[in-house]
Amino acid sequence: MSTRPVLVLDDRATRSRPRRWHSWLLDLVLVLIGVVMVAPLVWLVVTSLTRADAAFQVPPQWLPKPFSAQAYTQVQGLIPFAQMALNSFQVAVAATVGSLFFSVLAAYGFSRFDFRGSKVLFVGMLSSLMVPVQLTIIPVFVMMRHLGLVDDIAALWLPALINVFQIFFLRQYFSSVPRELDEAARMDGANHLWILFRIIVPLSGPALSAMAILSFEASWNNYFAPLVFLNTPSHMTLPLGLVTLQSAQGGPAVVVFAAITMVVVPVLVVFLLFQRAFVSSIAASGLK
Amino acid sequence: MTTAASVSTVPRTSAATTGGPATNRWVGLAFVSPALVLFLVFIGGPFVFAIVLSLYSWDLLTPAEFVGAGNFRTLFSDPLLGKVLTNTFLFAIASVVTHVVGALLLALAVNRAMNRAVSYFVRTAFFFPFLISWSAVALLFKYVLDPTFGLVSHYLGVVGISAPDWFTDPHWALPAIIGIDWWHTIGFTFVIMLAGLQTVPTHLQDAARTDGANAWQVFWHVTVPLMSPTLFFATIITFIGAFQIFDPMQIITQGGPDNATKTIVMYLYEQGFQSFQIGYASAVAVLVFVVIMLVTVVQFLLSRVWVHEQ
């Protein structure tokens, strides 16, 4: 058991030995690997900003010459990009806020009450983490078909309202919040909802933000479920819409690159702003 | 997964703090029940229903017909199944080895006193690709690996290696996607490893060094045993994810050339959502579940031998 489920990846201040030559060499190797990792993304942005007839030259160009942003203006004519972005956003927000709400309630129930069957219930839900989504999506597809929700983004966020990993993770975290706080609040006449939302939830900020980031990211990037459920371009989310652009008629490759850039750059900006929270959320998922 | 193991180590919830035992039972259940209902509707129920469906032949239009083990018999006699499972296992094993070893080496290399700017650049460069959606990555790498104007072929040519036509060569299509997957998801494993590495107390490594251990001995006899829970988690989580790989194959190669990149989940998708053989696709899904469960159980049993519990 870790005492603290969320940790921050700080540079570690290690022993104060003088740096030797192989430390510099290792830095160089790491930077080279880093440059290779980043190169495809730089090439993506540069190419998207190059005039269509000059793009994709051999050898590859690393500066946008001649510069042109025209590709960006052509995306919307080929796919309803703005609508797709809005769809993605709606699904991700509904899935994140909704699942966190239900997970917080359930985690409180599991961490504070030892009701009959609670252990069996908890372990039963946990074992479902082994069930692949491709198994459950078949009956869920049949269900959505009966409800008339095929080709509707509700088919994406409804099933995402339940997130077993969140319940497990938050239960662990809530259990580490001292019970004395609950009892003190009860002395003052607080009920369970007040204890949960005014005491435990405010004390669980790092855990909640970690779960929110993971959930939003999983929804935002999901490709399989949208592919199964959605058909009409204006109903699609971005990952699926991007792929339809590739097969759209008349779209030169620079337009595809412009669209990919418009998907990648906002993620990069958000990431650079909240880097620490992102990295902690992934590290947290590793600490059971 | 690892999660299931740690349940038993959680301290038992002490007796309820508020109200009598009878009320508490209902209050606890009340807090859990909304999630429980959603669980039954979207996970528990569909799980049972999918197993039942795997015993039926159903195309969504005509009434379902009970066929018993018929779907499984058809499945195991399909010559394509062997090919598809081989591809999937090859991908999953290659993915586990390259991710776990690669991420461990990168984490070890980064986890030391470093120039701040270098450290920031390197960590960001390793991690960021993980946040991009598979569809953006797959579309981008179709071009990056293009044989005429792609980056990889060009720079391999510069150092004197003539690159194959990655996605149309049956020998190179799967390795190419393994490479793209590494680029895309190494950041996740890297962060997990770095977090695990930082739980290893430095004084143990220092003590070993003082006793005359060389760098390799410190790594192999101190760091690796102390990191074994992290290595175990990374192995299981990478395998489970890799076994369900679908997106890059679907987007880049559609399973080709000559089924060289067709995975079990692609096979499932084609049967279930293109041919609408719902019962048959359920049988394939049950097979995927059984493989994942078996591999997880085996790894748990093996972990008793090699995972060092702190």
Coordinates of C-alpha atoms in Angstrom, one line a residue:
Chain A
M1 CA 0.0 0.0 0.0
S2 CA 1.4 3.4 -0.9
T3 CA 0.7 6.0 1.6
R4 CA 0.1 8.7 -1.0
P5 CA -1.5 7.6 -4.2
V6 CA -0.6 10.8 -6.2
L7 CA 3.0 11.8 -6.5
V8 CA 4.8 14.6 -8.2
L9 CA 7.6 13.7 -10.5
D10 CA 10.2 16.3 -9.4
D11 CA 13.7 16.3 -10.7
R12 CA 15.5 14.3 -8.0
A13 CA 18.3 16.2 -6.3
T14 CA 20.8 13.4 -6.2
R15 CA 24.2 13.1 -4.6
S16 CA 26.4 16.1 -5.2
R17 CA 29.1 14.3 -7.2
P18 CA 30.8 16.3 -9.9
R19 CA 29.4 15.5 -13.4
R20 CA 31.6 13.2 -15.3
W21 CA 32.0 12.9 -19.1
H22 CA 29.6 10.0 -19.3
S23 CA 26.9 12.1 -17.7
W24 CA 27.3 14.5 -20.6
L25 CA 27.3 11.7 -23.1
L26 CA 24.0 10.3 -21.6
D27 CA 22.5 13.8 -21.8
L28 CA 23.4 13.9 -25.5
V29 CA 21.9 10.5 -26.2
L30 CA 18.7 11.4 -24.4
V31 CA 18.4 14.7 -26.3
L32 CA 19.0 12.8 -29.6
I33 CA 16.2 10.4 -28.8
G34 CA 14.0 13.3 -27.8
V35 CA 14.7 15.1 -31.1
V36 CA 13.7 11.9 -33.0
M37 CA 10.5 11.6 -30.9
V38 CA 9.6 15.2 -31.7
A39 CA 10.6 15.3 -35.3
P40 CA 7.4 13.8 -36.8
L41 CA 5.4 16.4 -35.0
V42 CA 7.6 19.3 -36.2
W43 CA 7.4 17.9 -39.7
L44 CA 3.6 17.8 -39.3
V45 CA 3.2 21.4 -38.3
V46 CA 5.8 22.7 -40.9
T47 CA 4.2 20.8 -43.7
S48 CA 0.7 21.9 -42.8
L49 CA 2.0 25.5 -43.2
T50 CA 3.6 25.0 -46.5
R51 CA 1.9 25.8 -49.8
A52 CA 0.3 22.7 -51.2
D53 CA 2.4 22.4 -54.4
A54 CA 5.7 22.8 -52.4
A55 CA 4.8 20.4 -49.6
F56 CA 6.2 16.8 -49.2
Q57 CA 9.6 17.5 -50.9
V58 CA 12.6 15.2 -50.8
P59 CA 14.7 15.8 -48.8
P60 CA 12.1 16.8 -46.1
Q61 CA 11.8 20.5 -45.4
W62 CA 12.1 21.8 -41.9
L63 CA 10.8 25.4 -42.6
P64 CA 7.5 26.3 -44.2
K65 CA 8.7 27.7 -47.5
P66 CA 6.7 29.2 -49.2
F67 CA 4.4 29.8 -46.2
S68 CA 0.7 29.3 -46.6
A69 CA -2.1 28.8 -44.1
Q70 CA -4.6 28.0 -46.9
A71 CA -4.8 24.3 -46.0
Y72 CA -6.4 25.3 -42.6
T73 CA -9.2 27.2 -44.4
Q74 CA -10.0 24.1 -46.6
V75 CA -10.6 21.6 -43.7
Q76 CA -14.0 23.0 -42.8
G77 CA -15.1 22.6 -46.4
L78 CA -14.4 18.9 -46.4
I79 CA -15.5 17.8 -43.0
P80 CA -17.6 19.7 -40.4
F81 CA -14.6 20.1 -38.2
A82 CA -16.0 22.6 -35.7
Q83 CA -19.1 20.4 -35.2
M84 CA -16.9 17.4 -34.7
A85 CA -14.8 19.2 -32.1
L86 CA -18.0 20.3 -30.3
N87 CA -19.2 16.7 -30.3
S88 CA -15.9 15.4 -28.9
F89 CA -16.0 18.1 -26.2
Q90 CA -19.6 17.3 -25.2
V91 CA -19.0 13.6 -25.0
A92 CA -15.8 14.1 -23.0
V93 CA -17.4 16.5 -20.5
A94 CA -20.5 14.4 -20.0
A95 CA -18.4 11.2 -19.5
T96 CA -15.9 12.9 -17.1
V97 CA -18.4 14.9 -15.0
G98 CA -21.0 12.1 -14.9
S99 CA -18.6 9.3 -14.1
L100 CA -16.9 11.3 -11.4
F101 CA -20.2 12.1 -9.7
F102 CA -21.3 8.4 -9.6
S103 CA -17.8 7.2 -8.6
V104 CA -17.5 9.7 -5.8
L105 CA -20.9 8.5 -4.3
A106 CA -19.9 4.8 -4.7
A107 CA -16.4 5.3 -3.3
Y108 CA -17.9 6.9 -0.2
G109 CA -20.3 4.0 0.2
F110 CA -17.5 1.5 -0.1
S111 CA -15.0 3.3 2.0
R112 CA -17.3 4.3 4.9
F113 CA -19.8 1.5 5.2
D114 CA -19.4 -2.2 5.7
F115 CA -22.8 -3.3 4.6
R116 CA -23.7 -6.9 3.9
G117 CA -22.4 -7.9 0.5
S118 CA -20.2 -4.8 0.1
K119 CA -17.1 -6.9 -0.2
V120 CA -18.6 -9.2 -2.8
L121 CA -20.0 -6.3 -4.7
F122 CA -16.7 -4.4 -4.7
V123 CA -14.6 -7.4 -5.8
G124 CA -17.2 -8.3 -8.4
M125 CA -17.0 -4.8 -9.9
L126 CA -13.2 -4.8 -9.8
S127 CA -12.9 -8.1 -11.7
S128 CA -14.8 -6.5 -14.5
L129 CA -11.6 -4.5 -15.2
M130 CA -10.4 -7.7 -17.0
V131 CA -13.4 -7.7 -19.4
P132 CA -12.4 -6.2 -22.7
V133 CA -14.6 -3.4 -24.0
Q134 CA -15.1 -5.3 -27.3
L135 CA -17.1 -7.9 -25.4
T136 CA -19.5 -5.6 -23.7
I137 CA -19.9 -3.3 -26.7
I138 CA -21.8 -5.9 -28.7
P139 CA -24.8 -6.1 -26.3
V140 CA -24.5 -2.4 -25.7
F141 CA -24.8 -1.9 -29.4
V142 CA -27.9 -4.0 -29.5
M143 CA -29.3 -2.0 -26.6
M144 CA -28.6 1.4 -28.3
R145 CA -30.2 0.1 -31.5
H146 CA -33.4 -0.6 -29.5
L147 CA -33.2 2.8 -27.9
G148 CA -32.7 4.5 -31.3
L149 CA -29.4 5.9 -30.1
V150 CA -27.2 4.5 -32.9
D151 CA -25.5 7.5 -34.7
D152 CA -26.1 9.6 -31.6
I153 CA -23.3 10.8 -29.2
A154 CA -25.4 9.6 -26.3
A155 CA -24.4 6.1 -27.2
L156 CA -20.8 7.2 -26.4
W157 CA -21.2 9.0 -23.1
L158 CA -24.0 6.9 -21.5
P159 CA -21.9 3.8 -21.1
A160 CA -19.0 6.0 -19.9
L161 CA -20.9 7.1 -16.9
I162 CA -19.7 4.0 -15.0
N163 CA -16.0 3.8 -14.5
V164 CA -14.9 1.0 -12.2
F165 CA -11.3 2.1 -12.0
Q166 CA -12.3 5.5 -10.7
I167 CA -14.5 3.9 -8.0
F168 CA -11.6 1.7 -6.9
F169 CA -9.0 4.5 -7.0
L170 CA -11.2 7.0 -5.1
R171 CA -12.2 4.4 -2.5
Q172 CA -8.5 3.9 -1.7
Y173 CA -8.0 7.6 -1.5
F174 CA -11.1 8.3 0.6
S175 CA -10.0 5.5 3.0
S176 CA -6.9 7.6 3.7
V177 CA -9.0 10.6 4.8
P178 CA -9.1 10.4 8.7
R179 CA -12.4 9.3 10.0
E180 CA -12.0 11.7 12.9
L181 CA -13.0 14.4 10.5
D182 CA -16.3 12.6 9.7
E183 CA -17.0 12.2 13.4
A184 CA -16.3 15.8 14.3
A185 CA -18.7 16.9 11.5
R186 CA -21.3 14.5 12.8
M187 CA -21.0 16.0 16.3
D188 CA -21.9 19.3 14.6
G189 CA -24.9 17.7 13.0
A190 CA -23.7 17.2 9.5
N191 CA -25.3 14.5 7.3
H192 CA -23.6 12.1 4.9
L193 CA -23.9 14.2 1.8
W194 CA -22.4 17.2 3.7
I195 CA -19.5 15.1 5.0
L196 CA -18.8 13.7 1.5
F197 CA -19.0 16.9 -0.5
R198 CA -17.8 19.4 2.1
I199 CA -15.1 17.4 3.8
I200 CA -13.9 14.4 1.8
V201 CA -14.2 15.7 -1.7
P202 CA -12.3 19.0 -1.0
L203 CA -9.5 17.0 0.6
S204 CA -9.2 14.7 -2.4
G205 CA -8.3 17.3 -5.0
P206 CA -5.3 15.5 -6.5
A207 CA -7.1 12.2 -6.8
L208 CA -10.1 13.8 -8.4
S209 CA -8.1 15.8 -10.9
A210 CA -6.0 12.7 -11.8
M211 CA -9.2 10.8 -12.5
A212 CA -10.8 13.7 -14.4
I213 CA -7.7 14.0 -16.7
L214 CA -7.6 10.3 -17.4
S215 CA -11.3 10.1 -18.1
F216 CA -11.3 13.2 -20.4
E217 CA -8.3 12.0 -22.3
A218 CA -9.7 8.5 -22.8
S219 CA -13.0 9.9 -24.1
W220 CA -11.4 12.6 -26.3
N221 CA -9.1 10.1 -28.0
N222 CA -11.5 7.2 -28.3
Y223 CA -11.8 5.7 -31.8
F224 CA -13.3 2.3 -31.4
A225 CA -16.7 3.2 -29.9
P226 CA -17.3 6.1 -32.3
L227 CA -16.5 3.9 -35.2
V228 CA -19.1 1.3 -34.0
F229 CA -21.8 3.8 -33.2
L230 CA -21.6 6.8 -35.5
N231 CA -22.2 7.1 -39.3
T232 CA -23.1 10.7 -40.1
P233 CA -20.1 13.1 -40.4
S234 CA -21.9 15.9 -38.4
H235 CA -22.5 13.4 -35.5
M236 CA -18.9 12.2 -35.4
T237 CA -16.2 13.0 -32.9
L238 CA -12.8 14.3 -34.0
P239 CA -10.8 11.0 -34.1
L240 CA -13.3 9.4 -36.4
G241 CA -13.9 12.6 -38.4
L242 CA -10.1 12.9 -39.1
V243 CA -10.1 9.5 -40.6
T244 CA -13.1 10.3 -42.9
L245 CA -11.1 13.4 -44.1
Q246 CA -8.4 11.1 -45.4
S247 CA -10.9 9.4 -47.7
A248 CA -12.8 12.7 -48.5
Q249 CA -12.6 13.6 -52.2
G250 CA -10.4 16.5 -53.3
G251 CA -8.5 16.9 -50.1
P252 CA -4.8 17.3 -50.7
A253 CA -2.4 15.8 -48.1
V254 CA -1.6 19.2 -46.6
V255 CA -5.2 19.6 -45.7
V256 CA -5.1 16.3 -43.8
F257 CA -1.9 17.6 -42.1
A258 CA -3.7 20.9 -41.2
A259 CA -6.6 19.0 -39.6
I260 CA -4.2 16.7 -37.7
T261 CA -2.4 19.8 -36.4
M262 CA -5.6 21.4 -35.3
V263 CA -6.2 18.2 -33.3
V264 CA -2.7 17.9 -31.8
V265 CA -1.8 21.6 -31.0
P266 CA -4.7 22.3 -28.5
V267 CA -3.7 19.1 -26.6
L268 CA -0.1 20.2 -26.5
V269 CA -1.1 23.6 -25.2
V270 CA -3.3 22.2 -22.4
F271 CA -0.6 19.7 -21.6
L272 CA 2.2 22.3 -21.3
L273 CA -0.1 24.4 -19.0
F274 CA -1.0 21.5 -16.7
Q275 CA 2.0 19.2 -17.3
R276 CA 2.5 18.3 -13.6
A277 CA -1.2 17.3 -13.2
F278 CA -1.0 15.2 -16.4
V279 CA 2.1 13.3 -15.4
S280 CA 0.8 12.8 -11.8
S281 CA -2.4 11.3 -13.1
I282 CA -0.5 8.7 -15.1
A283 CA 1.9 8.0 -12.3
A284 CA -1.2 7.6 -10.0
S285 CA -2.7 5.0 -12.3
G286 CA 0.5 3.0 -11.9
L287 CA 0.3 3.0 -8.1
K288 CA -2.5 0.4 -8.2
Chain B
M1 CA -5.4 -6.7 -12.3
T2 CA -2.9 -5.5 -9.8
T3 CA -5.9 -3.8 -8.4
A4 CA -7.6 -7.1 -7.5
A5 CA -4.5 -8.2 -5.5
S6 CA -4.4 -5.1 -3.3
V7 CA -8.0 -5.3 -2.2
S8 CA -7.2 -7.9 0.4
T9 CA -4.5 -5.7 1.8
V10 CA -6.8 -2.8 2.4
P11 CA -7.6 -2.5 6.1
R12 CA -11.1 -3.6 6.9
T13 CA -13.5 -0.8 7.2
S14 CA -14.1 -0.4 10.9
A15 CA -17.6 -0.5 12.2
A16 CA -19.8 2.3 10.9
T17 CA -19.3 5.6 12.6
T18 CA -22.8 6.9 12.3
G19 CA -26.3 5.8 13.2
G20 CA -27.1 2.2 14.1
P21 CA -25.9 -0.8 12.1
A22 CA -29.3 -1.2 10.4
T23 CA -29.5 2.3 9.0
N24 CA -25.9 2.2 7.9
R25 CA -26.4 -0.8 5.8
W26 CA -29.0 1.0 3.8
V27 CA -27.1 4.2 3.7
G28 CA -24.0 2.5 2.3
L29 CA -26.1 0.7 -0.3
A30 CA -27.8 3.9 -1.2
F31 CA -24.5 5.6 -2.0
V32 CA -23.3 2.6 -4.0
S33 CA -26.6 1.9 -5.9
P34 CA -26.5 4.5 -8.7
A35 CA -23.1 3.2 -9.8
L36 CA -24.3 -0.3 -9.3
V37 CA -27.3 0.2 -11.6
L38 CA -25.1 1.7 -14.3
F39 CA -22.6 -1.2 -13.8
L40 CA -25.4 -3.8 -14.3
V41 CA -26.8 -2.0 -17.3
F42 CA -23.5 -1.3 -19.1
I43 CA -21.0 -3.9 -17.9
G44 CA -22.4 -6.7 -15.8
G45 CA -25.5 -7.3 -17.9
P46 CA -23.8 -7.0 -21.2
F47 CA -21.0 -9.4 -20.0
V48 CA -23.6 -12.1 -19.3
F49 CA -25.6 -11.3 -22.4
A50 CA -22.5 -11.5 -24.7
I51 CA -21.8 -15.0 -23.4
V52 CA -25.4 -16.0 -24.1
L53 CA -25.2 -14.4 -27.5
S54 CA -22.0 -16.4 -28.3
L55 CA -24.3 -19.5 -28.3
Y56 CA -26.6 -18.1 -30.9
S57 CA -26.5 -17.3 -34.6
W58 CA -28.0 -13.8 -35.1
D59 CA -27.7 -11.1 -37.8
L60 CA -29.9 -8.5 -36.0
L61 CA -32.7 -8.8 -38.5
T62 CA -34.0 -12.4 -38.4
P63 CA -34.7 -14.1 -35.1
A64 CA -31.7 -15.5 -33.3
E65 CA -31.2 -19.2 -33.5
F66 CA -29.6 -21.3 -30.8
V67 CA -26.4 -23.1 -32.2
G68 CA -24.7 -24.2 -28.9
A69 CA -21.0 -24.4 -29.5
G70 CA -21.5 -23.9 -33.2
N71 CA -19.9 -20.5 -33.3
F72 CA -16.8 -21.7 -31.5
R73 CA -16.5 -24.7 -33.8
T74 CA -16.7 -22.4 -36.9
L75 CA -14.2 -20.0 -35.2
F76 CA -11.6 -22.7 -34.4
S77 CA -11.9 -24.2 -37.9
D78 CA -11.4 -20.8 -39.6
P79 CA -7.8 -20.9 -41.0
L80 CA -7.7 -17.1 -40.6
L81 CA -7.9 -17.5 -36.8
G82 CA -4.4 -18.9 -36.5
K83 CA -3.0 -16.1 -38.5
V84 CA -4.9 -13.4 -36.6
L85 CA -3.9 -14.8 -33.2
T86 CA -0.2 -15.1 -34.3
N87 CA -0.3 -11.5 -35.4
T88 CA -1.9 -10.4 -32.1
F89 CA 0.5 -12.3 -29.9
L90 CA 3.5 -11.2 -31.8
F91 CA 2.4 -7.6 -31.5
A92 CA 1.6 -8.0 -27.8
I93 CA 4.9 -9.7 -26.9
A94 CA 7.0 -7.3 -28.9
S95 CA 5.1 -4.4 -27.4
V96 CA 5.6 -5.7 -23.8
V97 CA 9.3 -6.3 -24.3
T98 CA 10.1 -3.0 -26.1
H99 CA 8.0 -0.9 -23.8
V100 CA 9.1 -2.4 -20.5
V101 CA 12.8 -2.5 -21.4
G102 CA 12.8 0.8 -23.2
A103 CA 10.9 2.7 -20.5
L104 CA 13.1 1.2 -17.8
L105 CA 16.3 2.3 -19.5
L106 CA 14.9 5.8 -20.3
A107 CA 13.7 6.2 -16.7
L108 CA 17.1 5.1 -15.3
A109 CA 18.8 7.5 -17.7
V110 CA 16.6 10.4 -16.7
N111 CA 16.5 9.8 -13.0
R112 CA 19.7 11.6 -11.9
A113 CA 21.0 15.1 -11.5
M114 CA 20.4 16.9 -14.8
N115 CA 20.4 20.2 -16.4
R116 CA 16.8 21.6 -15.9
A117 CA 16.2 22.5 -19.5
V118 CA 17.5 19.1 -20.8
S119 CA 15.5 17.3 -18.3
Y120 CA 12.3 19.2 -19.2
F121 CA 12.8 18.7 -22.9
V122 CA 13.5 15.0 -22.7
R123 CA 10.6 14.2 -20.3
T124 CA 8.2 16.2 -22.4
A125 CA 9.4 14.7 -25.7
F126 CA 9.0 11.2 -24.3
F127 CA 5.6 11.7 -22.8
F128 CA 3.7 14.0 -25.1
P129 CA 2.9 11.6 -28.0
F130 CA 0.9 9.5 -25.5
L131 CA -1.7 12.2 -25.3
I132 CA -2.4 12.3 -29.1
S133 CA -5.3 10.2 -30.3
W134 CA -4.5 7.0 -32.2
S135 CA -6.3 8.3 -35.3
A136 CA -4.1 11.4 -35.5
V137 CA -0.9 9.3 -34.9
A138 CA -1.9 6.7 -37.5
L139 CA -2.7 9.3 -40.2
L140 CA 0.5 11.1 -39.5
F141 CA 2.7 8.0 -39.7
K142 CA 1.2 6.9 -42.9
Y143 CA 3.1 9.9 -44.3
V144 CA 6.1 9.6 -42.0
L145 CA 6.7 6.1 -43.3
D146 CA 5.8 6.8 -46.9
P147 CA 8.5 5.2 -49.2
T148 CA 8.9 8.2 -51.4
F149 CA 8.7 11.4 -49.3
G150 CA 8.5 10.0 -45.8
L151 CA 11.0 11.0 -43.1
V152 CA 12.0 7.5 -42.1
S153 CA 12.8 6.2 -45.5
H154 CA 14.7 9.4 -46.4
Y155 CA 16.9 9.5 -43.3
L156 CA 17.5 5.7 -43.4
G157 CA 18.7 6.3 -47.0
V158 CA 21.0 9.0 -45.8
V159 CA 22.8 6.5 -43.5
G160 CA 22.9 3.9 -46.3
I161 CA 19.9 1.7 -45.4
S162 CA 17.3 1.2 -48.2
A163 CA 14.0 1.1 -46.4
P164 CA 11.2 -1.3 -47.4
D165 CA 7.8 -0.1 -48.5
W166 CA 6.6 -0.5 -44.9
F167 CA 2.8 -0.9 -45.3
T168 CA 2.7 -3.0 -48.5
D169 CA 5.4 -5.4 -47.5
P170 CA 3.9 -8.3 -45.5
H171 CA 7.2 -8.8 -43.6
W172 CA 7.4 -5.1 -42.6
A173 CA 3.9 -4.0 -42.0
L174 CA 3.5 -5.4 -38.5
P175 CA 7.0 -4.3 -37.3
A176 CA 6.2 -0.8 -38.6
I177 CA 3.1 -0.7 -36.5
I178 CA 5.0 -2.0 -33.5
G179 CA 7.4 0.9 -34.0
I180 CA 4.6 3.5 -34.3
D181 CA 2.9 2.1 -31.2
W182 CA 6.2 2.4 -29.3
W183 CA 6.5 6.0 -30.3
H184 CA 2.9 6.7 -29.3
T185 CA 2.7 5.0 -25.9
I186 CA 6.3 4.8 -24.5
G187 CA 5.5 7.9 -22.5
F188 CA 2.9 6.1 -20.4
T189 CA 5.3 3.2 -19.5
F190 CA 8.1 5.8 -19.0
V191 CA 6.1 7.7 -16.4
I192 CA 5.1 4.5 -14.6
M193 CA 8.7 3.4 -14.5
L194 CA 9.9 6.8 -13.3
A195 CA 7.3 6.8 -10.5
G196 CA 8.4 3.3 -9.5
L197 CA 12.0 4.2 -9.6
Q198 CA 11.5 7.1 -7.3
T199 CA 10.0 4.8 -4.7
V200 CA 13.3 2.9 -4.5
P201 CA 15.2 4.3 -1.5
T202 CA 18.5 5.8 -2.6
H203 CA 20.3 4.7 0.6
L204 CA 20.0 1.0 -0.4
Q205 CA 21.8 1.6 -3.7
D206 CA 24.4 3.7 -1.9
A207 CA 24.9 1.0 0.7
A208 CA 25.5 -1.6 -2.1
R209 CA 28.0 0.8 -3.8
T210 CA 29.8 1.2 -0.5
D211 CA 30.1 -2.5 -0.2
G212 CA 31.8 -2.6 -3.6
A213 CA 29.0 -3.5 -6.0
N214 CA 29.5 -2.2 -9.5
A215 CA 26.8 -0.4 -11.5
W216 CA 25.4 -3.5 -13.1
Q217 CA 25.2 -5.4 -9.7
V218 CA 23.4 -2.4 -8.1
F219 CA 21.0 -2.4 -11.0
W220 CA 20.3 -6.1 -11.1
H221 CA 20.4 -7.0 -7.4
V222 CA 19.0 -3.8 -5.8
T223 CA 17.1 -1.7 -8.2
V224 CA 15.3 -4.4 -10.2
P225 CA 14.0 -6.4 -7.2
L226 CA 12.8 -3.2 -5.5
M227 CA 11.1 -2.2 -8.7
S228 CA 9.5 -5.5 -9.4
P229 CA 6.0 -4.5 -8.4
T230 CA 6.2 -1.7 -11.0
L231 CA 7.7 -4.0 -13.7
F232 CA 4.9 -6.4 -13.0
F233 CA 2.2 -3.8 -13.3
A234 CA 3.7 -2.4 -16.5
T235 CA 3.9 -5.9 -18.1
I236 CA 0.3 -6.7 -17.4
I237 CA -1.1 -3.4 -18.4
T238 CA 0.9 -3.3 -21.6
F239 CA -0.1 -6.8 -22.5
I240 CA -3.8 -6.2 -22.0
G241 CA -3.7 -3.0 -24.0
A242 CA -1.6 -4.5 -26.8
F243 CA -3.7 -7.6 -27.1
Q244 CA -6.7 -5.4 -28.0
I245 CA -4.8 -3.3 -30.6
F246 CA -7.1 -2.2 -33.4
D247 CA -6.9 1.5 -34.3
P248 CA -3.6 1.8 -36.2
M249 CA -4.3 -1.4 -38.2
Q250 CA -7.8 -0.3 -39.0
I251 CA -6.7 3.2 -40.1
I252 CA -3.4 2.4 -41.9
T253 CA -3.5 -1.0 -43.4
Q254 CA -7.1 -2.3 -42.9
G255 CA -5.4 -5.6 -41.8
G256 CA -3.4 -6.0 -44.9
P257 CA -1.2 -6.7 -46.8
D258 CA -2.3 -10.3 -47.1
N259 CA -3.7 -10.2 -43.5
A260 CA -0.2 -9.5 -42.2
T261 CA -1.6 -6.9 -39.7
K262 CA -5.0 -8.3 -39.0
T263 CA -5.5 -8.6 -35.3
I264 CA -8.2 -10.5 -33.3
V265 CA -10.1 -7.3 -32.5
M266 CA -10.1 -6.4 -36.2
Y267 CA -11.5 -9.8 -37.0
L268 CA -14.2 -9.3 -34.3
Y269 CA -15.0 -5.8 -35.7
E270 CA -15.4 -7.2 -39.2
Q271 CA -17.6 -10.0 -38.1
G272 CA -19.7 -8.0 -35.7
F273 CA -20.1 -4.6 -37.1
Q274 CA -19.5 -5.1 -40.8
S275 CA -21.1 -8.5 -41.5
F276 CA -23.4 -8.2 -38.4
Q277 CA -22.7 -11.7 -37.3
I278 CA -23.6 -10.7 -33.8
G279 CA -23.4 -14.2 -32.3
Y280 CA -20.2 -15.1 -34.0
A281 CA -18.6 -11.8 -33.0
S282 CA -19.6 -12.5 -29.4
A283 CA -17.8 -15.8 -29.6
V284 CA -14.7 -14.0 -30.8
A285 CA -15.1 -11.5 -27.9
V286 CA -15.4 -14.4 -25.4
L287 CA -12.1 -15.8 -26.8
V288 CA -10.4 -12.4 -26.3
F289 CA -11.7 -12.3 -22.7
V290 CA -10.5 -15.8 -21.9
V291 CA -7.0 -15.1 -23.3
I292 CA -6.6 -11.9 -21.3
M293 CA -7.9 -13.6 -18.2
L294 CA -5.6 -16.6 -18.6
V295 CA -2.5 -14.5 -19.3
T296 CA -3.3 -12.3 -16.3
V297 CA -3.8 -15.3 -14.0
V298 CA -0.5 -16.9 -15.2
Q299 CA 1.4 -13.7 -14.7
F300 CA -0.1 -13.4 -11.2
L301 CA 1.1 -16.9 -10.4
L302 CA 4.5 -16.2 -11.8
S303 CA 4.7 -12.9 -9.9
R304 CA 4.8 -14.8 -6.6
V305 CA 8.2 -16.1 -7.7
W306 CA 9.8 -12.9 -9.0
V307 CA 7.9 -9.9 -7.6
H308 CA 9.5 -8.6 -4.4
E309 CA 6.8 -7.4 -2.0
Q310 CA 8.0 -4.5 0.2

